[in-house]
Short mmCIF file of C-alpha atoms in Angstrom, two decimals:
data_model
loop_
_atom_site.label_atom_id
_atom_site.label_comp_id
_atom_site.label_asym_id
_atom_site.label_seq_id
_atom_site.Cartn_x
_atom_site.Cartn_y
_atom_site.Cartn_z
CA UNK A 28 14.26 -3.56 -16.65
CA UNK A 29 12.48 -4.49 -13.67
CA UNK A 30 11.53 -3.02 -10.61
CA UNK A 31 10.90 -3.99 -6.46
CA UNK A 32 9.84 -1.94 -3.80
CA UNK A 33 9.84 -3.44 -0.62
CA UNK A 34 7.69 -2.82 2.35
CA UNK A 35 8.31 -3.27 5.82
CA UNK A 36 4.58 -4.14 7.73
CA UNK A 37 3.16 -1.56 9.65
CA UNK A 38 3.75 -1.31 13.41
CA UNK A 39 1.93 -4.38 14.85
CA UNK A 40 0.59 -4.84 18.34
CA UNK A 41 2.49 -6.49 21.48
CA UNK A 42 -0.70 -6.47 23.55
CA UNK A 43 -1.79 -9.44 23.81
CA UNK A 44 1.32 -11.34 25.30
CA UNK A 45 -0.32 -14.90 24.59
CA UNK A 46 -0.66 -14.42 20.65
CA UNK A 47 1.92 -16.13 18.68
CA UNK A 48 3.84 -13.81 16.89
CA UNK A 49 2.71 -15.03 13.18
CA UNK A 50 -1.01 -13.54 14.52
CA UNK A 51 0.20 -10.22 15.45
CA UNK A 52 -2.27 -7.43 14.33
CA UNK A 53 -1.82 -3.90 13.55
CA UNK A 54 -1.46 -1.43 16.55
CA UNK A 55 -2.87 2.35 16.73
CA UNK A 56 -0.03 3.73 15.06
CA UNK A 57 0.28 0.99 12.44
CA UNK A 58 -3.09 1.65 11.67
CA UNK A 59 -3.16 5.94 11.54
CA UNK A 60 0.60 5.27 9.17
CA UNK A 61 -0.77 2.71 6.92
CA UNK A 62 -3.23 4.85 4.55
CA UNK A 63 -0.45 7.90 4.51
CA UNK A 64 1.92 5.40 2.97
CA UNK A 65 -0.28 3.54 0.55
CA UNK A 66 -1.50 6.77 -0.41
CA UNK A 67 2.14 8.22 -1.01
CA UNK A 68 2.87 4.80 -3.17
CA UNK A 69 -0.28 6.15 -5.38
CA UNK A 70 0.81 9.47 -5.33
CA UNK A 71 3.59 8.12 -7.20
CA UNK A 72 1.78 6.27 -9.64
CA UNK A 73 3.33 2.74 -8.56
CA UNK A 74 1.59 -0.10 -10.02
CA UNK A 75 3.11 -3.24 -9.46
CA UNK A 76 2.09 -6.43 -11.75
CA UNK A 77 1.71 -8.51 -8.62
CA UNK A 78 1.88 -8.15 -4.04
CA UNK A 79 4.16 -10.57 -2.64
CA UNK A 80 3.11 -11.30 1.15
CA UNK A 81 4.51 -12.61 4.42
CA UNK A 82 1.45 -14.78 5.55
CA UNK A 83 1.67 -12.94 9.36
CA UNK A 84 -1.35 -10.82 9.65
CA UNK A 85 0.89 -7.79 10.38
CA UNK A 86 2.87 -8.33 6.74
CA UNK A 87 -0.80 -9.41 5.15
CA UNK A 88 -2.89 -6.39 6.19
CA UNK A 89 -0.07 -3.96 5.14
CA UNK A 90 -0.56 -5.61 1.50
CA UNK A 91 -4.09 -5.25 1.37
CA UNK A 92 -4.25 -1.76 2.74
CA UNK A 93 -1.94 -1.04 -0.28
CA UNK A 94 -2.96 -2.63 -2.58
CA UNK A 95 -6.17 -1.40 -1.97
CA UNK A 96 -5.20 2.06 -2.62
CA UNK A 97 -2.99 1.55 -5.94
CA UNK A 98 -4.70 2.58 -9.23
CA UNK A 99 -4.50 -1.18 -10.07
CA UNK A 100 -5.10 -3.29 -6.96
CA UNK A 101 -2.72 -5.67 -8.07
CA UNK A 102 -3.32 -9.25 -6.73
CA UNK A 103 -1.19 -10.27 -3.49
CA UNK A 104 0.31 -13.63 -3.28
CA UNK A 105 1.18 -14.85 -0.13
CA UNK A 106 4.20 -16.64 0.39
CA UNK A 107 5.11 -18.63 3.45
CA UNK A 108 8.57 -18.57 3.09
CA UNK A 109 8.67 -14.98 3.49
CA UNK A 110 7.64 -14.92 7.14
CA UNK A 111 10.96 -14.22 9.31
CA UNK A 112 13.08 -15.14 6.31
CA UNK A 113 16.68 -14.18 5.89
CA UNK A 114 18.05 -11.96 2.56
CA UNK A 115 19.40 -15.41 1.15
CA UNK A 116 15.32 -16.67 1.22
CA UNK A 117 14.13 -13.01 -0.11
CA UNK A 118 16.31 -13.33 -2.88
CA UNK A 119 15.80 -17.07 -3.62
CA UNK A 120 11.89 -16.76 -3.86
CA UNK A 121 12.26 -13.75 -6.45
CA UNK A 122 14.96 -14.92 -8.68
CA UNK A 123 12.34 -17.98 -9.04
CA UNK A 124 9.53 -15.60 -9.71
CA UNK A 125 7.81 -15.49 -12.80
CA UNK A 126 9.25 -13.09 -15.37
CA UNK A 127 5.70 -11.76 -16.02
CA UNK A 128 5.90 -9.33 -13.68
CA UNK A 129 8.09 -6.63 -14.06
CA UNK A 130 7.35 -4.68 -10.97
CA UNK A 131 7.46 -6.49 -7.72
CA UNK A 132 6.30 -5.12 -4.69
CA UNK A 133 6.98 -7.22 -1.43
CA UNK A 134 6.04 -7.08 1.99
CA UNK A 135 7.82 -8.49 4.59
CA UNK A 136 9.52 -7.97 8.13
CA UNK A 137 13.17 -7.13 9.02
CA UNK A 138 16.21 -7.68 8.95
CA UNK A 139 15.51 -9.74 6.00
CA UNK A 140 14.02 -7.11 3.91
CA UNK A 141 16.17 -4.06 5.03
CA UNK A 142 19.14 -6.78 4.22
CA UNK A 143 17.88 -7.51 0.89
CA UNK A 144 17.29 -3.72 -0.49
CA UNK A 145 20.39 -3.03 0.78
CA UNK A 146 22.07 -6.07 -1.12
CA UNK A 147 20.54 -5.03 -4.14
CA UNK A 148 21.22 -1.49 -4.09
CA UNK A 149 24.70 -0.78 -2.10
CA UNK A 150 23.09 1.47 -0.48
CA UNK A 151 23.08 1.27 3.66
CA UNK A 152 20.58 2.15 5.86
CA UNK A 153 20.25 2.86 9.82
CA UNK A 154 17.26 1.19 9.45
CA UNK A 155 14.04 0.67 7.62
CA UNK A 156 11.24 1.34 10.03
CA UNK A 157 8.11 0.10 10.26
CA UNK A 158 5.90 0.58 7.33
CA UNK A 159 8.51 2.09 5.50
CA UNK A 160 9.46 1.49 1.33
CA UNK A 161 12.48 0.74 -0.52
CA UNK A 162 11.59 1.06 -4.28
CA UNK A 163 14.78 -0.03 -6.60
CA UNK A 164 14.81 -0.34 -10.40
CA UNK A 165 16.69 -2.96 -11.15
CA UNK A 166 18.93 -3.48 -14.35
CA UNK A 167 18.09 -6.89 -15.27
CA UNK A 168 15.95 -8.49 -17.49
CA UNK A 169 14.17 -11.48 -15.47
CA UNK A 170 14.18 -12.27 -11.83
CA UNK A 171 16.64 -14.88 -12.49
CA UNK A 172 19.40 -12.32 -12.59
CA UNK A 173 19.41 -10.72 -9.64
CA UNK A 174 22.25 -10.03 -7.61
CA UNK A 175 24.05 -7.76 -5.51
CA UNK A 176 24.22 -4.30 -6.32
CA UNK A 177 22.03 -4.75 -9.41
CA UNK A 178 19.97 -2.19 -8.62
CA UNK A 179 19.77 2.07 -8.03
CA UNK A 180 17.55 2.93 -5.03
CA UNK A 181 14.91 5.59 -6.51
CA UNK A 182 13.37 6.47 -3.12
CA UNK A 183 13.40 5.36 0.40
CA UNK A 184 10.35 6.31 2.82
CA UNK A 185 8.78 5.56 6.12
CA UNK A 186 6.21 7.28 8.17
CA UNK A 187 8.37 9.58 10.70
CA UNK A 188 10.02 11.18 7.35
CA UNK A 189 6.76 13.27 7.48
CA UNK A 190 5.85 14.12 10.79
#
């Protein structure tokens, strides 16, 4: 069996109308939702082999701020081709991953991400908001076999679920 939970990066800053979007930081609210998620993830004892990264500062602070806080503070890789990538891309880059890992967590930006839990676990969703988590155990034995509707959706989160 293996396991993914994907991340959407927190809520990221429009402020500064000159910065390229790849450079985006974290706003106020990104920032005060962050710790209450990664805390949640360690509340339920996640601890992923290995962080898969967007390389945009928004995607790449969310990761660290996680990882971080897990009991394990598992390494993050980044991976360019995540930034702004489609599901077809998501999916590509992990059925190449190393079977190593069993748990995968991967943070990333939408609709790509929302596209690709949603692919994977026929389950549908409004939306997945900022900062929010899709964790799905998958029934497969290496990365090389996933495909739709391969997985069960244990939980789905996001910061507004608590407030």
């Amino acid at each position: 069996m293996r396991t993914l939970t994907l991340i959407r990066h927190a809520k990221s800053s429009w402020k500064n109308p000159d910065l390229e979007d790849f450079n985006r930081p974290l706003n106020k609210r990104g920032k005060r939702d962050l710790p209450a998620m990664a805390e949640r993830l360690k509340a339920a004892n996640l601890t992923p082999d290995k962080c898969l990264s967007s390389g945009a500062t928004r995607a790449y602070l969310t990761a660290k701020a996680t990882s971080k806080q897990l009991t394990n503070r598992p390494l993050i890789e980044v991976v360019p081709e995540l930034y702004d990538s489609c599901m077809e891309t998501l999916l590509d880059t992990l059925q190449r991953h190393s079977d190593k890992d069993r748990h995968i967590m991967l943070f990333g930006h939408n609709p790509g991400l929302q596209r690709l839990g949603e692919y994977l676990s026929a389950e549908r969703l409004n939306n997945l908001p900022t900062c929010g988590v899709m964790h799905i155990q998958l029934g497969i034995t290496c990365w090389s076999e996933l495909t739709e509707s391969c997985g069960t959706l244990l939980w789905f989160d996001y910061p507004k679920l608590h407030q």
